[in-house]
Coordinates of C-alpha atoms and ligand atoms in Angstrom, one line a residue:
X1 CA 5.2 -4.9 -15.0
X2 CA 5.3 -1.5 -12.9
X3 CA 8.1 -1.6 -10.3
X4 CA 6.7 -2.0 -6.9
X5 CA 6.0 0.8 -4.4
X6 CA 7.9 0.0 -1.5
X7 CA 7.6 0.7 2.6
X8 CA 10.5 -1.5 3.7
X9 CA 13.3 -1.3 5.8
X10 CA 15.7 -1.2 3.4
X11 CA 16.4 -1.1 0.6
X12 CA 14.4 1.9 0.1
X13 CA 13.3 4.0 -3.2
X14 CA 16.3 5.7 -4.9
X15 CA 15.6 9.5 -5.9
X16 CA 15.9 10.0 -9.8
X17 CA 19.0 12.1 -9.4
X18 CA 20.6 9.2 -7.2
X19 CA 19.1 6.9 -9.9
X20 CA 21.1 9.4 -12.9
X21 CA 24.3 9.8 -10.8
X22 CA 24.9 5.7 -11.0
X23 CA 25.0 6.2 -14.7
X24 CA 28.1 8.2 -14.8
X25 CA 30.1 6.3 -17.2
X26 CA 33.4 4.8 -15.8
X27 CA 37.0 6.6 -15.6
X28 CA 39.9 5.4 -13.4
X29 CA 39.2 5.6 -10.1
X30 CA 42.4 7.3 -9.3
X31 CA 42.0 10.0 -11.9
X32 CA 40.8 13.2 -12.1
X33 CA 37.3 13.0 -12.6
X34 CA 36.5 10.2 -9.8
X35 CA 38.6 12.1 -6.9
X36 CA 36.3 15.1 -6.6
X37 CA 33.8 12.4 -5.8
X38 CA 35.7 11.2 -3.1
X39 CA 36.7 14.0 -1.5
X40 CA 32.9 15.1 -1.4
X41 CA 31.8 12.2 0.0
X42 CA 34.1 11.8 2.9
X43 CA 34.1 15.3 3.9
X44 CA 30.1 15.4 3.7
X45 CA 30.5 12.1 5.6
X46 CA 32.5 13.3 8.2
X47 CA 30.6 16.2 9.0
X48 CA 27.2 14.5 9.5
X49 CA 28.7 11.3 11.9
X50 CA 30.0 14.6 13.8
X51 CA 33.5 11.9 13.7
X52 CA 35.7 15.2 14.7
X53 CA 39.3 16.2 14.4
X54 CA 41.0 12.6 13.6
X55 CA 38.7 10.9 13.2
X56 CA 37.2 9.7 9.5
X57 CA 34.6 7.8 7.8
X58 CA 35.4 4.3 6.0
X59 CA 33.0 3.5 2.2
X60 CA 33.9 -0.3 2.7
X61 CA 32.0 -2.2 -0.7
X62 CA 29.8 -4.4 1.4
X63 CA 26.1 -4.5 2.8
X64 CA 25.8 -3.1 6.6
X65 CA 26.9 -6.7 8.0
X66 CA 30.0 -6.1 6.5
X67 CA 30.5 -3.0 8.7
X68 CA 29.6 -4.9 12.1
X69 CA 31.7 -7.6 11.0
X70 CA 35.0 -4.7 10.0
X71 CA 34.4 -3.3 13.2
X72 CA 35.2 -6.1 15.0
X73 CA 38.1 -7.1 13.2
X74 CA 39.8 -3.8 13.1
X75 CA 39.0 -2.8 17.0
X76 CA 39.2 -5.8 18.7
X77 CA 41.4 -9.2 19.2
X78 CA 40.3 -12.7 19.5
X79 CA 40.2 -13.0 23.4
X80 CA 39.0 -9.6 24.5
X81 CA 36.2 -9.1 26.5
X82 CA 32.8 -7.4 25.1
X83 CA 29.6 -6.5 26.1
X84 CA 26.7 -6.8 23.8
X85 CA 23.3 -5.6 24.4
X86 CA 20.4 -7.4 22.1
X87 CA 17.3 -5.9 21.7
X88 CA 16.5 -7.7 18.8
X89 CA 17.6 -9.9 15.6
X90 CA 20.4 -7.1 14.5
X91 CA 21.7 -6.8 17.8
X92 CA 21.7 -10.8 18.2
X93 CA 23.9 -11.0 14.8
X94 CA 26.8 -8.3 16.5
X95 CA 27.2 -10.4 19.2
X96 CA 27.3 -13.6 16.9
X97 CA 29.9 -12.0 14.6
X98 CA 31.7 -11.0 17.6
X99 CA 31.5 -14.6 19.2
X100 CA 32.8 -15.8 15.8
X101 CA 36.0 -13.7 16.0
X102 CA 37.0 -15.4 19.2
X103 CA 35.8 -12.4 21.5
X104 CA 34.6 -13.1 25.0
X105 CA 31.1 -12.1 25.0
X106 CA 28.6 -11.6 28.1
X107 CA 25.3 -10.6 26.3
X108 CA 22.5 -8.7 27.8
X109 CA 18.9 -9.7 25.9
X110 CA 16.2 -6.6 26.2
X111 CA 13.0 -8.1 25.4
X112 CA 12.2 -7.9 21.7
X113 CA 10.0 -4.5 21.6
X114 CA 11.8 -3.0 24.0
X115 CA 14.9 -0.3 24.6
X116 CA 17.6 -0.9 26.8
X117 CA 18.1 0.9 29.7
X118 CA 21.5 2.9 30.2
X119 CA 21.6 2.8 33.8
X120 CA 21.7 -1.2 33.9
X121 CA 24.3 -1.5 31.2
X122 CA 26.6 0.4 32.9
X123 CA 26.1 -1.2 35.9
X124 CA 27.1 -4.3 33.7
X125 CA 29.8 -2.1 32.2
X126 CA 31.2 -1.0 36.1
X127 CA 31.3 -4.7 37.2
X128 CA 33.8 -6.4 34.3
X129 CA 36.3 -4.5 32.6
X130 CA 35.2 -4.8 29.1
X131 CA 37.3 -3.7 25.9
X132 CA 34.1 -2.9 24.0
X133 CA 30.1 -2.2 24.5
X134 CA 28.3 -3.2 21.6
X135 CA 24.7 -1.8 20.6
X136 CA 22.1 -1.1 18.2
X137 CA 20.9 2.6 17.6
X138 CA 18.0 1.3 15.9
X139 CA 17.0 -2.0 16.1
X140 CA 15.2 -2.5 12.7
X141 CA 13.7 -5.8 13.7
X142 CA 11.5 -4.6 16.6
X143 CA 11.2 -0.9 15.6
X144 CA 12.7 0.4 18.6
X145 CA 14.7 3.2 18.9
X146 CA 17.6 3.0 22.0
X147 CA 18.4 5.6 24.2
X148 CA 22.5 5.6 22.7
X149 CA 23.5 9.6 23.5
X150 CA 22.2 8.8 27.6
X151 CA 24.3 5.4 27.6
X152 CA 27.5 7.6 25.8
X153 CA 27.1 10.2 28.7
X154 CA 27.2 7.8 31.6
X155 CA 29.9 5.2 29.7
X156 CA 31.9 8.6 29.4
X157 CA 32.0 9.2 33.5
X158 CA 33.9 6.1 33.5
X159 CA 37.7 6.7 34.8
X160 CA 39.6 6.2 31.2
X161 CA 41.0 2.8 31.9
X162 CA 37.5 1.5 32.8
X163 CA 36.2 3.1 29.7
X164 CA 35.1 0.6 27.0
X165 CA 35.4 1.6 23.4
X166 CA 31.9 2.2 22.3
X167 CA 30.3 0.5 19.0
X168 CA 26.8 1.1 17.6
X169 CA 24.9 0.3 14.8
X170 CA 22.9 2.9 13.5
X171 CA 22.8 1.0 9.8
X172 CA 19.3 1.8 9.7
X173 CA 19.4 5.1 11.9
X174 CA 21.8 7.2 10.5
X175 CA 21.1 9.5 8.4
X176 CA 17.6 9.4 9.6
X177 CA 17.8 10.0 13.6
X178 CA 20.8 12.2 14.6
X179 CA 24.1 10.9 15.7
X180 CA 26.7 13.2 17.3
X181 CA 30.0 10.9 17.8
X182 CA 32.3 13.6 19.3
X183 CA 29.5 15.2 21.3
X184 CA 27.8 12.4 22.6
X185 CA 31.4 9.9 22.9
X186 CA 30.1 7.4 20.7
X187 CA 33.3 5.9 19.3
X188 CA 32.0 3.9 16.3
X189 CA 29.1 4.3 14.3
X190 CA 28.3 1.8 11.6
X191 CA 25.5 2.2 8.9
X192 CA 25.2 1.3 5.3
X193 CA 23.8 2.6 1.8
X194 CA 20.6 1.1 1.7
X195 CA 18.3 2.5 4.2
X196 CA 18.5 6.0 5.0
X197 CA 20.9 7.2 2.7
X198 CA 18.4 6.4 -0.5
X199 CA 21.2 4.2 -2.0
X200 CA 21.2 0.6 -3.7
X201 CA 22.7 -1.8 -1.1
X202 CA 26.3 -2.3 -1.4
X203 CA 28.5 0.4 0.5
X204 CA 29.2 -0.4 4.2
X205 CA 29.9 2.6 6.4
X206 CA 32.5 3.0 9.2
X207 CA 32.5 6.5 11.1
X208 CA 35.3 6.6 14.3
X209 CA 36.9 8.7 16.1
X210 CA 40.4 9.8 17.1
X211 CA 39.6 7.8 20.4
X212 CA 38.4 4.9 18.3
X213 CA 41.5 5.1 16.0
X214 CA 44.1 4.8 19.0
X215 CA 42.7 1.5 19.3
X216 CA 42.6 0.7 15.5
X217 CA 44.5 -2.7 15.0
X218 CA 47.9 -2.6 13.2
X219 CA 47.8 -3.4 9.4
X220 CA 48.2 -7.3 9.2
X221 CA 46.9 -8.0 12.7
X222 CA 44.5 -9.9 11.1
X223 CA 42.7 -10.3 7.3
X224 CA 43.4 -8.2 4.8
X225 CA 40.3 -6.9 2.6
X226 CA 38.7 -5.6 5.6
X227 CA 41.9 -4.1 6.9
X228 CA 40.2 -0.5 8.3
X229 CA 44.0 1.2 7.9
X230 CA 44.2 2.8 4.1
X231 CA 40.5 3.3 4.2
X232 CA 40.7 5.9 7.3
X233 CA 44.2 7.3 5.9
X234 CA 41.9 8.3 2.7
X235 CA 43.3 5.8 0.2
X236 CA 41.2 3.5 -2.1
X237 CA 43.1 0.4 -1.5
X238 CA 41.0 -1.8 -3.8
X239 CA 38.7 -0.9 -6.7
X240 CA 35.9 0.9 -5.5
X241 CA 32.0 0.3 -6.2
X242 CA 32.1 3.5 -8.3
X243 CA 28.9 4.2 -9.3
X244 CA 27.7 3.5 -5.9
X245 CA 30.0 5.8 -4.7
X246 CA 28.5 8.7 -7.5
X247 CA 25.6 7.7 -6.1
X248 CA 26.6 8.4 -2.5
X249 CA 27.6 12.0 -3.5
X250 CA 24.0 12.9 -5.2
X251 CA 21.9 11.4 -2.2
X252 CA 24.7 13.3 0.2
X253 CA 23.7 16.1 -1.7
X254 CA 19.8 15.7 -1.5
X255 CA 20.8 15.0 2.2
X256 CA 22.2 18.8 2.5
X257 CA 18.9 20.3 0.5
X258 CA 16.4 19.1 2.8
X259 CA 18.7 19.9 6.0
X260 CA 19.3 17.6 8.6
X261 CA 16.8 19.0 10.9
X262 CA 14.1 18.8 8.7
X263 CA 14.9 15.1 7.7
X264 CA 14.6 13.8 11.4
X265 CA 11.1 16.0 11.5
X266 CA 9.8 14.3 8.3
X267 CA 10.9 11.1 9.9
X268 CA 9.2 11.8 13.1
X269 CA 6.3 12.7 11.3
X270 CA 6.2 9.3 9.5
X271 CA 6.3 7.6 12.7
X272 CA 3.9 8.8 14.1
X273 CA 1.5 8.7 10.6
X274 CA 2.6 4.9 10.7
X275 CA 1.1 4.7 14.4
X276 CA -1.9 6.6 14.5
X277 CA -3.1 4.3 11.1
X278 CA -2.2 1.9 13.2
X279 CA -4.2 2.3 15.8
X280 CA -7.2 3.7 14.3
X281 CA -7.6 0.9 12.0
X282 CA -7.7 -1.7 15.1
X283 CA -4.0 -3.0 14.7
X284 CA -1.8 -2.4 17.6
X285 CA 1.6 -0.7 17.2
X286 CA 4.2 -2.7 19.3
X287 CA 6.3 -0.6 20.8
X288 CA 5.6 2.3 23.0
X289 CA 5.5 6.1 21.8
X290 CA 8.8 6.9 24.2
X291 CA 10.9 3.9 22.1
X292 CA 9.4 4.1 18.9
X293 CA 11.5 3.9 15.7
X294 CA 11.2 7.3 13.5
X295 CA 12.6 4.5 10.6
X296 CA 10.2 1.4 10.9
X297 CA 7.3 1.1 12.3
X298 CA 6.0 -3.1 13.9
X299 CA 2.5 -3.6 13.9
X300 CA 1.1 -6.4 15.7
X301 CA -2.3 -8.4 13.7
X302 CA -5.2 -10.1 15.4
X303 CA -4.5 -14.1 15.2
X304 CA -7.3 -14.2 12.6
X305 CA -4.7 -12.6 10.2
X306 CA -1.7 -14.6 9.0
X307 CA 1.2 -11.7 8.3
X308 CA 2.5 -13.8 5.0
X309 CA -0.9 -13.9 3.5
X310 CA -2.0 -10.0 4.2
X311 CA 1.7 -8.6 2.7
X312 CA 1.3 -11.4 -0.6
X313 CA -2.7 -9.5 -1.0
X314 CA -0.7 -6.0 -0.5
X315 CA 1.8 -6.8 -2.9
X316 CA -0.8 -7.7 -5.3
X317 CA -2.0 -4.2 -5.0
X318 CA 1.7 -3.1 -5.8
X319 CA 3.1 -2.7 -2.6
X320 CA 5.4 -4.2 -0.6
X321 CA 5.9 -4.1 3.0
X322 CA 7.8 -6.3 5.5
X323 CA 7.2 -9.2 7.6
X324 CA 8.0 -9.5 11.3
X325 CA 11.7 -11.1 12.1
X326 CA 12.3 -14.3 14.3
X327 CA 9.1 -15.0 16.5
X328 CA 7.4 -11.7 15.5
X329 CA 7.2 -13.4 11.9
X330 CA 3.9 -15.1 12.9
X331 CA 1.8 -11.7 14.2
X332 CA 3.7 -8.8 12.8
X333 CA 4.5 -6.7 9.6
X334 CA 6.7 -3.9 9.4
X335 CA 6.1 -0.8 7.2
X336 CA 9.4 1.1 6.5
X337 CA 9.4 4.8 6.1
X338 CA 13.3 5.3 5.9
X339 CA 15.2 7.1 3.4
X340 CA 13.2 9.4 0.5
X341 CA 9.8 8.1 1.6
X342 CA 7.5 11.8 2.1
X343 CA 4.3 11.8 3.7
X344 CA 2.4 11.7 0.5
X345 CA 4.0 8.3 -0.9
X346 CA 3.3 7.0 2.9
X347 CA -0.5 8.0 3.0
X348 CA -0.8 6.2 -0.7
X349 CA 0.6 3.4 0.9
X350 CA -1.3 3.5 4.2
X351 CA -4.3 4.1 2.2
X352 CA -3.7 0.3 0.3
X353 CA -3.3 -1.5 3.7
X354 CA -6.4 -0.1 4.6
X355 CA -8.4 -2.1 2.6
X356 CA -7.4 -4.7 5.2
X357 CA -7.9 -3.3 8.3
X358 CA -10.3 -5.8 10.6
X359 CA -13.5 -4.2 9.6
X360 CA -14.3 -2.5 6.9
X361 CA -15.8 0.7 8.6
X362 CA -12.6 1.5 10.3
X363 CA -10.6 1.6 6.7
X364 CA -11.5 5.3 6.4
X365 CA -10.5 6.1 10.1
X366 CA -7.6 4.6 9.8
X367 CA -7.0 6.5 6.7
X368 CA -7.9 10.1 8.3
X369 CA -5.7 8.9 11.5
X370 CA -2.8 9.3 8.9
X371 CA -3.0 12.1 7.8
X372 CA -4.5 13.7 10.8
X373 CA -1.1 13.0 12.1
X374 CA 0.3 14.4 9.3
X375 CA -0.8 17.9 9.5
X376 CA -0.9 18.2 13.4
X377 CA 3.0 18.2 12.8
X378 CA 3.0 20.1 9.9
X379 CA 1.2 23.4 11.9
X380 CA 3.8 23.2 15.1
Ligands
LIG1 C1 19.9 -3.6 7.7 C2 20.6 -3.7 9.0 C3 21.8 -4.4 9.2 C4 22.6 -5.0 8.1 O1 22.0 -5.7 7.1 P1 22.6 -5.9 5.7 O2 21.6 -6.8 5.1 O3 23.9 -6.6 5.8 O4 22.8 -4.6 5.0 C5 22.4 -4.4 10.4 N1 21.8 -3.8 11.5 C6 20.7 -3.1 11.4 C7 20.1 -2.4 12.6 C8 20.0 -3.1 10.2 O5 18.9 -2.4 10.0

């Protein structure tokens, strides 16, 4: 059978040289040939988080929960006080992790589909002294993408002591929307293989900075595996998921070819491709234009349509898209444009969930509402 073309939210299609680069055939990991690899990789890392002087990037084996759940082990201690904003299912699992390692959490809930507002959570932020402030760049359940670099400026007015160490996860933002931790005085950043940066699942990112290091636990404070310590010192403490990691270097490197400019653009463009389908073809994309995610894009159906049903008749024409999460699952889909998805491949894939637009006539507006969209960005 073909392999399915696929518009998800990760994972996402792997380029063929990402694809080649996981073939590498094995040598020790602490030998000659792997530590180029490594070096690569962290520096290229590094330099894209924007994690600057002493600060570094942790390649943790694990899917993106396994950074959320590092993060709070290696910053935090059983007792302290957080402050975690949901908008979604992703930012609801933070503060769950963080509830189950014995933190104190007060939780703010956006409303699913929208962003949260800076100004209120550092009102919030002003009235308890919180150790942490916990957040979603990009919440990939709602397609919503939250104002992070405003809530950094104001959390950075803060008089030091009253300054929270701030965490966001940007597992499926990064690499895709920009992210400029010294800059912006975003302290952690988490994100993971399988979305933006075009790799199989498997390798769990941790970008801090010097700030965030300060307030790194000591070794042995708690676990072990997921002790953040040797990782940010630039050791390999356990056997790494090598080919992952050759991976990693190949898609870092398609990464640096395209430019990261011109990787938010195409993302943008996506977006908006996503939308405008949307909307011409008598759907309704949830969130508004201001919010929207350049990564994933939620599209709510008619009640006539049952989401589980239209993606099984999608999938039957080769593609596969995503459903809606936790009470969206009953009048939503989501079509993921993140990682090496290009216009083109999107427009193919638009051009099959046509077919199932409510009426018929509308399948070829729809259609033209793509790719309208598509070259009205490309001529600015
Ligand atoms: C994908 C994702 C995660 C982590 O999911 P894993 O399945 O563990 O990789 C966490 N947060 C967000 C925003 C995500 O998109």
């Amino acid at each position: 059978m073909f392999s399915p073309e696929i518009l998800l939210p990760g994972p996402t299609p792997i380029p063929s040289s990402v694809q080649q680069a996981m073939m590498t055939p094995m040598s020790d990991h602490r030998g000659s040939h792997f530590a180029p690899v490594v070096s690569r990789v962290r520096d290229a890392l590094a330099n894209l988080f924007q994690v600057g002087p002493g600060g570094a990037v942790a390649v943790i084996p694990a899917s993106g929960t396994g950074a959320l759940e590092a993060a709070i082990q290696n910053f935090f201690a059983a007792g302290q006080r957080v402050l975690s904003i949901s908008t979604g299912a992703f930012g609801d699992r933070f503060a769950k992790i963080a509830q189950n390692h014995g933190l104190s959490v007060d939780k703010v809930e956006v409303p699913w589909g929208q962003a949260f507002s800076p100004l209120d959570v550092v009102e919030r932020v002003a009235k308890g002294l919180y150790a942490g402030v916990l957040v979603t760049q990009n919440e990939t359940s709602t397609g919503v993408l939250n104002p992070v670099q405003s809530l950094a400026s104001l959390l950075n007015n803060l008089p030091n002591s009253r300054r929270p160490l701030f965490i966001v996860d940007s597992i499926s933002g990064v690499p895709s929307v920009s992210m400029e931790m010294v800059d912006w005085g975003v302290d952690v950043v988490l994100s993971a293989s399988q979305k933006g940066f075009m790799c199989p699942p498997g390798l769990a990112l941790v970008a801090a900075t010097e700030r965030a290091r300060i307030h790194l636990k000591t070794e042995g404070a708690y676990g072990y595996y997921f002790d953040l310590n040797p990782y940010f010192e630039g050791q390999l403490p356990y056997t790494p998921a090598v080919s992952l990691w050759y991976g990693l270097d190949a898609a870092l490197q398609l990464l640096q070819e395209e430019g990261v400019q011109a990787r938010y653009a195409r993302h943008h463009t996506l977006a908006k491709m996503a939308r405008e389908f949307a909307n011409a073809g008598g759907w309704h994309p949830i969130v508004d234009e201001d919010h929207a995610s350049p990564t994933v894009t939620a599209i709510e159906l008619p009640p006539s349509y049952d989401p589980g049903d239209l993606r099984k008749k999608i999938a039957r024409q080769g593609l596969q898209i995503a459903g809606g999460m936790g009470a969206w699952h009953h009048h939503a889909i989501r079509i993921g444009h993140v990682g090496a998805v290009l216009p083109s491949m999107l427009f193919g894939g638009l051009g099959t969930i046509a077919h199932f637009v409510p009426h018929p006539d509308r399948a070829l507006s729809a259609a033209w509402a793509a790719w309208h969209a598509y070259t009205i960005i490309e001529e600015v």
